[in-house]
Amino acid sequence: MAVEPSRWGIIYNPKAGSRKTQKRWNEIRDYMESRKVVFDYVQSEGFGSVERLARTLANNGYRTIVVVGGDGAINDAVNGIMSSSADDKENIALGIIPNGIGNDFAKYWGLDEDNYKQAVDWVINRRLRKIDVGCCNFFDGEQHTNRYFINAIYIGLGARIVQISDGTRRFWGIRELSFAASMFLLLFERKLYRMHLRVNDEHIRGRIMTVCVGSARGYGLTPSAVPYNGWLDVSVIYRPELLQLLSGLRMLLKGRILNHKMVKPYRTRKVKILRAQNASVSLDGRILDRHFPLEVSIMPEAITLIIPN
């Protein structure tokens, strides 16, 4: 049976460690019902289920898929839609109601986690924009595999921070403690990784602390990137001294990290990470098993996003 074009498929991804999970969903659901929204709702059961649910909704004909969750859940939904068998997947409208610890992509568009009513209203108003999707291709030991992202890929220490933030968040469920633990790692680990990258036919070799490849602002490390210009921004960060690191954190918070002398920026359509010894990799906050080389490219206007008015 065909799905009504106006019917939303909603994926609710509960916030890790929150005791207010059910209450918040009840408030969102009650508000949508008061606005006469027609929807079907599914709740993720755990890691990886959002991708499967998004793929199922796309394959079953839903033309509006709304994710109630953070950056990781949005990434899973994008991967589910992109890997679906829907004929017109680029026209499936993706809506966001922020509900996670990490909401960098939602904040880019002016979405506020504390104002779910505004987010619902924006989905109802349905202002659409085609945005770019990043693609990371690698060989997983059996076949070539694609993973997709709409914010950024971190390689090296940036991905390690994602790992420890995720771990402390699952343990404490508190944003501030997770952030503090991440900053402790950043200040005292400052590990270097032997990397070999190719960007715009330039080979970059050496001991590098972290690399960010962003289609959007990448948690501040690619502040000039926009997810609709058909380009990837790349920030290569070498190891700073402690005082340089502290000044770099201030510049990061002010959106001026590219002016730091230990940061080398690039703009490209393709990046190849040939080697990154022992380095972790994360896509939109999701840790990727290391499989080098990685080839990162951009797919212009590959998905439709519902954006604020």
mmCIF file of C-alpha atoms in Angstrom:
data_model
loop_
_atom_site.group_PDB
_atom_site.id
_atom_site.type_symbol
_atom_site.label_atom_id
_atom_site.label_comp_id
_atom_site.label_asym_id
_atom_site.label_seq_id
_atom_site.Cartn_x
_atom_site.Cartn_y
_atom_site.Cartn_z
ATOM 1 C CA MET A 1 0.000 0.000 0.000
ATOM 2 C CA ALA A 2 1.368 3.390 -1.005
ATOM 3 C CA VAL A 3 2.264 5.889 1.709
ATOM 4 C CA GLU A 4 0.481 9.244 1.640
ATOM 5 C CA PRO A 5 2.934 11.889 0.345
ATOM 6 C CA SER A 6 2.208 14.101 3.360
ATOM 7 C CA ARG A 7 2.845 11.384 5.950
ATOM 8 C CA TRP A 8 6.087 11.673 7.884
ATOM 9 C CA GLY A 9 8.231 8.731 8.857
ATOM 10 C CA ILE A 10 9.788 9.644 12.211
ATOM 11 C CA ILE A 11 12.815 7.975 13.758
ATOM 12 C CA TYR A 12 13.262 8.750 17.435
ATOM 13 C CA ASN A 13 16.796 8.211 18.726
ATOM 14 C CA PRO A 14 16.806 8.536 22.541
ATOM 15 C CA LYS A 15 19.525 10.684 24.031
ATOM 16 C CA ALA A 16 22.257 8.573 25.659
ATOM 17 C CA GLY A 17 22.082 8.586 29.452
ATOM 18 C CA SER A 18 19.001 10.828 29.668
ATOM 19 C CA ARG A 19 16.312 10.091 32.237
ATOM 20 C CA LYS A 20 13.886 12.385 30.428
ATOM 21 C CA THR A 21 13.832 10.406 27.184
ATOM 22 C CA GLN A 22 10.184 9.303 27.215
ATOM 23 C CA LYS A 23 8.928 12.623 28.568
ATOM 24 C CA ARG A 24 10.628 14.561 25.786
ATOM 25 C CA TRP A 25 9.265 12.270 23.084
ATOM 26 C CA ASN A 26 5.759 12.568 24.556
ATOM 27 C CA GLU A 27 6.047 16.369 24.385
ATOM 28 C CA ILE A 28 7.220 16.289 20.767
ATOM 29 C CA ARG A 29 4.503 13.814 19.776
ATOM 30 C CA ASP A 30 1.767 15.812 21.535
ATOM 31 C CA TYR A 31 2.870 18.992 19.792
ATOM 32 C CA MET A 32 2.900 17.322 16.370
ATOM 33 C CA GLU A 33 -0.580 15.941 16.987
ATOM 34 C CA SER A 34 -1.776 19.410 18.012
ATOM 35 C CA ARG A 35 -0.440 20.704 14.665
ATOM 36 C CA LYS A 36 -2.339 17.904 12.842
ATOM 37 C CA VAL A 37 0.828 16.247 11.578
ATOM 38 C CA VAL A 38 0.222 12.807 10.058
ATOM 39 C CA PHE A 39 3.121 10.512 10.931
ATOM 40 C CA ASP A 40 4.330 7.017 11.661
ATOM 41 C CA TYR A 41 6.888 6.607 14.419
ATOM 42 C CA VAL A 42 9.667 4.127 15.096
ATOM 43 C CA GLN A 43 12.226 4.190 17.895
ATOM 44 C CA SER A 44 15.812 3.088 17.411
ATOM 45 C CA GLU A 45 16.755 0.058 19.459
ATOM 46 C CA GLY A 46 20.469 0.741 19.609
ATOM 47 C CA PHE A 47 23.610 1.470 17.614
ATOM 48 C CA GLY A 48 23.097 1.022 13.889
ATOM 49 C CA SER A 49 19.322 0.702 13.967
ATOM 50 C CA VAL A 50 18.665 4.261 12.742
ATOM 51 C CA GLU A 51 20.371 3.446 9.438
ATOM 52 C CA ARG A 52 18.271 0.331 8.983
ATOM 53 C CA LEU A 53 15.055 2.147 9.902
ATOM 54 C CA ALA A 54 15.772 5.053 7.519
ATOM 55 C CA ARG A 55 16.484 2.598 4.700
ATOM 56 C CA THR A 56 13.228 0.770 5.416
ATOM 57 C CA LEU A 57 11.202 3.998 5.445
ATOM 58 C CA ALA A 58 12.781 5.132 2.158
ATOM 59 C CA ASN A 59 12.154 1.752 0.526
ATOM 60 C CA ASN A 60 8.526 1.795 1.732
ATOM 61 C CA GLY A 61 7.777 5.077 0.012
ATOM 62 C CA TYR A 62 8.063 7.739 2.713
ATOM 63 C CA ARG A 63 8.974 11.073 1.119
ATOM 64 C CA THR A 64 9.561 12.871 4.442
ATOM 65 C CA ILE A 65 11.857 11.252 6.986
ATOM 66 C CA VAL A 66 12.376 13.115 10.252
ATOM 67 C CA VAL A 67 15.184 12.266 12.673
ATOM 68 C CA VAL A 68 14.780 13.158 16.330
ATOM 69 C CA GLY A 69 18.409 12.875 17.377
ATOM 70 C CA GLY A 70 21.944 14.239 17.178
ATOM 71 C CA ASP A 71 24.777 14.216 14.646
ATOM 72 C CA GLY A 72 25.341 10.466 14.832
ATOM 73 C CA ALA A 73 21.671 9.660 14.243
ATOM 74 C CA ILE A 74 21.524 12.094 11.316
ATOM 75 C CA ASN A 75 24.579 10.403 9.823
ATOM 76 C CA ASP A 76 22.939 6.999 10.194
ATOM 77 C CA ALA A 77 19.757 8.289 8.524
ATOM 78 C CA VAL A 78 21.710 9.754 5.599
ATOM 79 C CA ASN A 79 23.503 6.430 5.133
ATOM 80 C CA GLY A 80 20.177 4.592 5.272
ATOM 81 C CA ILE A 81 18.608 6.845 2.631
ATOM 82 C CA MET A 82 21.696 6.795 0.384
ATOM 83 C CA SER A 83 21.911 2.991 0.533
ATOM 84 C CA SER A 84 18.181 2.490 -0.072
ATOM 85 C CA SER A 85 16.713 1.212 -3.314
ATOM 86 C CA ALA A 86 14.343 4.209 -3.638
ATOM 87 C CA ASP A 87 14.349 5.499 -7.221
ATOM 88 C CA ASP A 88 14.272 9.170 -6.223
ATOM 89 C CA LYS A 89 16.265 9.085 -2.985
ATOM 90 C CA GLU A 90 17.714 12.532 -3.708
ATOM 91 C CA ASN A 91 14.165 13.930 -3.389
ATOM 92 C CA ILE A 92 13.354 12.355 -0.019
ATOM 93 C CA ALA A 93 13.077 15.279 2.387
ATOM 94 C CA LEU A 94 15.129 14.864 5.559
ATOM 95 C CA GLY A 95 13.961 16.805 8.611
ATOM 96 C CA ILE A 96 15.828 17.289 11.887
ATOM 97 C CA ILE A 97 14.547 17.726 15.435
ATOM 98 C CA PRO A 98 17.724 18.015 17.549
ATOM 99 C CA ASN A 99 17.861 15.607 20.482
ATOM 100 C CA GLY A 100 21.472 14.544 20.969
ATOM 101 C CA ILE A 101 24.556 15.584 22.889
ATOM 102 C CA GLY A 102 26.238 16.539 19.600
ATOM 103 C CA ASN A 103 24.083 18.815 17.430
ATOM 104 C CA ASP A 104 26.712 20.601 15.355
ATOM 105 C CA PHE A 105 24.953 20.102 12.021
ATOM 106 C CA ALA A 106 21.591 21.222 13.414
ATOM 107 C CA LYS A 107 23.213 24.314 14.949
ATOM 108 C CA TYR A 108 24.703 25.175 11.565
ATOM 109 C CA TRP A 109 21.132 25.680 10.324
ATOM 110 C CA GLY A 110 20.008 27.542 13.439
ATOM 111 C CA LEU A 111 18.128 24.643 15.023
ATOM 112 C CA ASP A 112 17.999 24.745 18.830
ATOM 113 C CA GLU A 113 17.796 21.524 20.837
ATOM 114 C CA ASP A 114 15.712 23.249 23.510
ATOM 115 C CA ASN A 115 13.103 24.509 21.046
ATOM 116 C CA TYR A 116 11.548 21.403 19.533
ATOM 117 C CA LYS A 117 8.343 23.281 18.639
ATOM 118 C CA GLN A 118 10.262 25.573 16.314
ATOM 119 C CA ALA A 119 11.952 22.559 14.687
ATOM 120 C CA VAL A 120 8.571 20.863 14.144
ATOM 121 C CA ASP A 121 7.128 24.077 12.661
ATOM 122 C CA TRP A 122 10.017 24.309 10.224
ATOM 123 C CA VAL A 123 9.454 20.735 9.049
ATOM 124 C CA ILE A 124 5.753 21.541 8.592
ATOM 125 C CA ASN A 125 6.629 24.611 6.501
ATOM 126 C CA ARG A 126 8.812 22.328 4.364
ATOM 127 C CA ARG A 127 11.358 24.700 2.887
ATOM 128 C CA LEU A 128 13.622 22.413 0.872
ATOM 129 C CA ARG A 129 17.248 22.707 -0.145
ATOM 130 C CA LYS A 130 19.455 20.212 -1.947
ATOM 131 C CA ILE A 131 22.729 19.731 -0.067
ATOM 132 C CA ASP A 132 25.982 17.937 -0.765
ATOM 133 C CA VAL A 133 26.856 14.553 0.665
ATOM 134 C CA GLY A 134 30.415 13.488 1.371
ATOM 135 C CA CYS A 135 31.409 9.971 0.411
ATOM 136 C CA CYS A 136 34.181 7.915 2.008
ATOM 137 C CA ASN A 137 35.199 4.884 -0.028
ATOM 138 C CA PHE A 138 37.448 2.114 1.280
ATOM 139 C CA PHE A 139 38.107 -1.610 0.964
ATOM 140 C CA ASP A 140 36.861 -3.431 4.069
ATOM 141 C CA GLY A 141 38.765 -6.635 3.376
ATOM 142 C CA GLU A 142 35.992 -8.149 1.280
ATOM 143 C CA GLN A 143 34.590 -5.390 -0.915
ATOM 144 C CA HIS A 144 34.714 -1.676 -1.630
ATOM 145 C CA THR A 145 32.370 0.130 0.739
ATOM 146 C CA ASN A 146 30.906 3.636 0.842
ATOM 147 C CA ARG A 147 30.061 5.554 4.011
ATOM 148 C CA TYR A 148 28.392 8.931 3.711
ATOM 149 C CA PHE A 149 28.595 12.118 5.779
ATOM 150 C CA ILE A 150 27.129 15.632 5.694
ATOM 151 C CA ASN A 151 29.285 17.380 8.279
ATOM 152 C CA ALA A 152 32.881 16.160 8.588
ATOM 153 C CA ILE A 153 35.412 13.363 8.820
ATOM 154 C CA TYR A 154 38.061 13.465 11.545
ATOM 155 C CA ILE A 155 41.302 11.502 11.274
ATOM 156 C CA GLY A 156 43.683 11.313 14.228
ATOM 157 C CA LEU A 157 43.239 13.107 17.527
ATOM 158 C CA GLY A 158 39.898 14.623 16.525
ATOM 159 C CA ALA A 159 38.455 11.126 16.157
ATOM 160 C CA ARG A 160 40.014 10.104 19.485
ATOM 161 C CA ILE A 161 38.127 12.978 21.121
ATOM 162 C CA VAL A 162 34.919 11.639 19.579
ATOM 163 C CA GLN A 163 35.716 8.237 21.077
ATOM 164 C CA ILE A 164 36.328 9.504 24.581
ATOM 165 C CA SER A 165 33.368 11.910 24.431
ATOM 166 C CA ASP A 166 31.103 9.044 23.417
ATOM 167 C CA GLY A 167 32.468 6.826 26.171
ATOM 168 C CA THR A 168 32.135 9.406 28.938
ATOM 169 C CA ARG A 169 28.702 10.442 27.710
ATOM 170 C CA ARG A 170 27.482 6.859 27.870
ATOM 171 C CA PHE A 171 28.953 6.531 31.365
ATOM 172 C CA TRP A 172 27.806 9.869 32.841
ATOM 173 C CA GLY A 173 25.169 11.053 30.395
ATOM 174 C CA ILE A 174 26.290 14.617 31.089
ATOM 175 C CA ARG A 175 27.473 16.978 28.346
ATOM 176 C CA GLU A 176 29.821 19.024 30.551
ATOM 177 C CA LEU A 177 31.708 16.014 31.933
ATOM 178 C CA SER A 178 32.065 14.573 28.447
ATOM 179 C CA PHE A 179 33.467 17.862 27.133
ATOM 180 C CA ALA A 180 35.879 18.200 30.082
ATOM 181 C CA ALA A 181 37.234 14.700 29.532
ATOM 182 C CA SER A 182 37.731 15.446 25.839
ATOM 183 C CA MET A 183 39.646 18.636 26.589
ATOM 184 C CA PHE A 184 41.841 16.758 29.064
ATOM 185 C CA LEU A 185 42.764 14.361 26.278
ATOM 186 C CA LEU A 186 43.425 17.207 23.865
ATOM 187 C CA LEU A 187 45.708 19.025 26.308
ATOM 188 C CA PHE A 188 47.789 16.108 27.492
ATOM 189 C CA GLU A 189 47.804 13.515 24.733
ATOM 190 C CA ARG A 190 48.568 15.634 21.644
ATOM 191 C CA LYS A 191 49.635 12.477 19.862
ATOM 192 C CA LEU A 192 51.101 12.654 16.369
ATOM 193 C CA TYR A 193 50.311 10.229 13.557
ATOM 194 C CA ARG A 194 52.416 9.416 10.545
ATOM 195 C CA MET A 195 50.167 10.370 7.641
ATOM 196 C CA HIS A 196 50.308 10.552 3.884
ATOM 197 C CA LEU A 197 47.521 12.456 2.127
ATOM 198 C CA ARG A 198 46.929 13.607 -1.414
ATOM 199 C CA VAL A 199 44.973 16.843 -1.838
ATOM 200 C CA ASN A 200 44.711 18.623 -5.202
ATOM 201 C CA ASP A 201 47.596 16.497 -6.524
ATOM 202 C CA GLU A 202 49.765 17.682 -3.611
ATOM 203 C CA HIS A 203 51.254 14.953 -1.457
ATOM 204 C CA ILE A 204 51.278 15.785 2.259
ATOM 205 C CA ARG A 205 53.535 13.622 4.394
ATOM 206 C CA GLY A 206 54.618 13.932 7.978
ATOM 207 C CA ARG A 207 53.676 13.692 11.620
ATOM 208 C CA ILE A 208 50.230 15.238 11.926
ATOM 209 C CA MET A 209 47.964 15.634 14.943
ATOM 210 C CA THR A 210 44.585 15.636 13.193
ATOM 211 C CA VAL A 211 42.934 16.123 9.812
ATOM 212 C CA CYS A 212 39.379 17.374 9.302
ATOM 213 C CA VAL A 213 37.609 16.975 5.946
ATOM 214 C CA GLY A 214 34.398 18.984 6.094
ATOM 215 C CA SER A 215 31.370 19.460 3.888
ATOM 216 C CA ALA A 216 30.018 21.726 6.666
ATOM 217 C CA ARG A 217 31.813 23.462 9.519
ATOM 218 C CA GLY A 218 33.199 20.266 11.057
ATOM 219 C CA TYR A 219 32.729 21.250 14.712
ATOM 220 C CA GLY A 220 34.607 24.457 13.963
ATOM 221 C CA LEU A 221 37.689 22.975 12.268
ATOM 222 C CA THR A 222 36.442 23.785 8.754
ATOM 223 C CA PRO A 223 34.577 27.038 9.541
ATOM 224 C CA SER A 224 34.439 28.249 5.924
ATOM 225 C CA ALA A 225 32.841 25.082 4.538
ATOM 226 C CA VAL A 226 29.221 25.135 3.356
ATOM 227 C CA PRO A 227 27.209 21.994 2.495
ATOM 228 C CA TYR A 228 25.940 23.235 -0.868
ATOM 229 C CA ASN A 229 28.911 24.537 -2.886
ATOM 230 C CA GLY A 230 30.229 21.218 -4.218
ATOM 231 C CA TRP A 231 33.546 21.458 -2.340
ATOM 232 C CA LEU A 232 35.268 19.876 0.630
ATOM 233 C CA ASP A 233 37.327 21.954 3.046
ATOM 234 C CA VAL A 234 40.368 20.292 4.599
ATOM 235 C CA SER A 235 42.238 21.384 7.725
ATOM 236 C CA VAL A 236 45.593 19.713 8.419
ATOM 237 C CA ILE A 237 46.705 20.401 11.991
ATOM 238 C CA TYR A 238 50.293 19.871 13.036
ATOM 239 C CA ARG A 239 51.370 19.550 16.655
ATOM 240 C CA PRO A 240 51.350 22.884 18.482
ATOM 241 C CA GLU A 241 53.183 23.720 21.666
ATOM 242 C CA LEU A 242 50.998 23.976 24.755
ATOM 243 C CA LEU A 243 50.623 27.769 24.565
ATOM 244 C CA GLN A 244 49.908 27.532 20.841
ATOM 245 C CA LEU A 245 47.275 24.903 21.632
ATOM 246 C CA LEU A 246 45.570 27.177 24.149
ATOM 247 C CA SER A 247 45.540 30.044 21.666
ATOM 248 C CA GLY A 248 44.235 27.626 19.053
ATOM 249 C CA LEU A 249 41.310 26.690 21.303
ATOM 250 C CA ARG A 250 40.416 30.357 21.649
ATOM 251 C CA MET A 251 40.611 30.807 17.876
ATOM 252 C CA LEU A 252 38.474 27.689 17.409
ATOM 253 C CA LEU A 253 35.748 29.099 19.647
ATOM 254 C CA LYS A 254 35.848 32.381 17.706
ATOM 255 C CA GLY A 255 35.701 30.648 14.306
ATOM 256 C CA ARG A 256 39.228 31.739 13.319
ATOM 257 C CA ILE A 257 41.091 28.436 13.590
ATOM 258 C CA LEU A 258 42.292 28.681 9.973
ATOM 259 C CA ASN A 259 44.455 31.660 10.978
ATOM 260 C CA HIS A 260 46.506 29.521 13.374
ATOM 261 C CA LYS A 261 50.028 28.949 12.098
ATOM 262 C CA MET A 262 49.876 25.197 12.879
ATOM 263 C CA VAL A 263 46.791 24.754 10.652
ATOM 264 C CA LYS A 264 47.073 24.390 6.879
ATOM 265 C CA PRO A 265 43.744 24.708 4.990
ATOM 266 C CA TYR A 266 42.779 23.370 1.565
ATOM 267 C CA ARG A 267 39.675 23.320 -0.640
ATOM 268 C CA THR A 268 39.172 20.366 -2.944
ATOM 269 C CA ARG A 269 36.700 17.873 -4.375
ATOM 270 C CA LYS A 270 38.678 14.776 -3.469
ATOM 271 C CA VAL A 271 41.058 13.700 -0.725
ATOM 272 C CA LYS A 272 42.938 10.450 -0.527
ATOM 273 C CA ILE A 273 44.294 9.344 2.842
ATOM 274 C CA LEU A 274 46.937 6.854 1.824
ATOM 275 C CA ARG A 275 48.319 6.293 5.298
ATOM 276 C CA ALA A 276 47.465 7.318 8.857
ATOM 277 C CA GLN A 277 49.293 4.941 11.158
ATOM 278 C CA ASN A 278 47.161 3.872 14.141
ATOM 279 C CA ALA A 279 44.834 6.851 13.643
ATOM 280 C CA SER A 280 41.133 6.648 14.478
ATOM 281 C CA VAL A 281 38.567 7.877 11.952
ATOM 282 C CA SER A 282 35.117 9.345 12.646
ATOM 283 C CA LEU A 283 32.338 10.401 10.261
ATOM 284 C CA ASP A 284 29.831 12.862 11.746
ATOM 285 C CA GLY A 285 30.646 11.507 15.189
ATOM 286 C CA ARG A 286 30.461 7.826 14.175
ATOM 287 C CA ILE A 287 33.707 5.875 14.584
ATOM 288 C CA LEU A 288 34.765 4.068 11.416
ATOM 289 C CA ASP A 289 36.890 0.946 11.490
ATOM 290 C CA ARG A 290 40.282 1.925 10.103
ATOM 291 C CA HIS A 291 40.661 0.794 6.514
ATOM 292 C CA PHE A 292 43.338 2.763 4.686
ATOM 293 C CA PRO A 293 43.570 4.030 2.047
ATOM 294 C CA LEU A 294 40.405 6.124 2.278
ATOM 295 C CA GLU A 295 39.152 8.119 -0.690
ATOM 296 C CA VAL A 296 36.896 11.017 0.286
ATOM 297 C CA SER A 297 34.846 12.840 -2.351
ATOM 298 C CA ILE A 298 31.811 15.109 -2.586
ATOM 299 C CA MET A 299 28.450 14.347 -4.212
ATOM 300 C CA PRO A 300 26.795 17.693 -5.072
ATOM 301 C CA GLU A 301 23.116 18.099 -4.172
ATOM 302 C CA ALA A 302 22.704 14.410 -3.399
ATOM 303 C CA ILE A 303 20.079 14.735 -0.655
ATOM 304 C CA THR A 304 17.200 17.094 0.202
ATOM 305 C CA LEU A 305 17.162 18.804 3.594
ATOM 306 C CA ILE A 306 14.264 20.629 5.214
ATOM 307 C CA ILE A 307 15.809 23.906 6.374
ATOM 308 C CA PRO A 308 14.599 26.779 8.581
ATOM 309 C CA ASN A 309 12.548 29.575 7.088
#
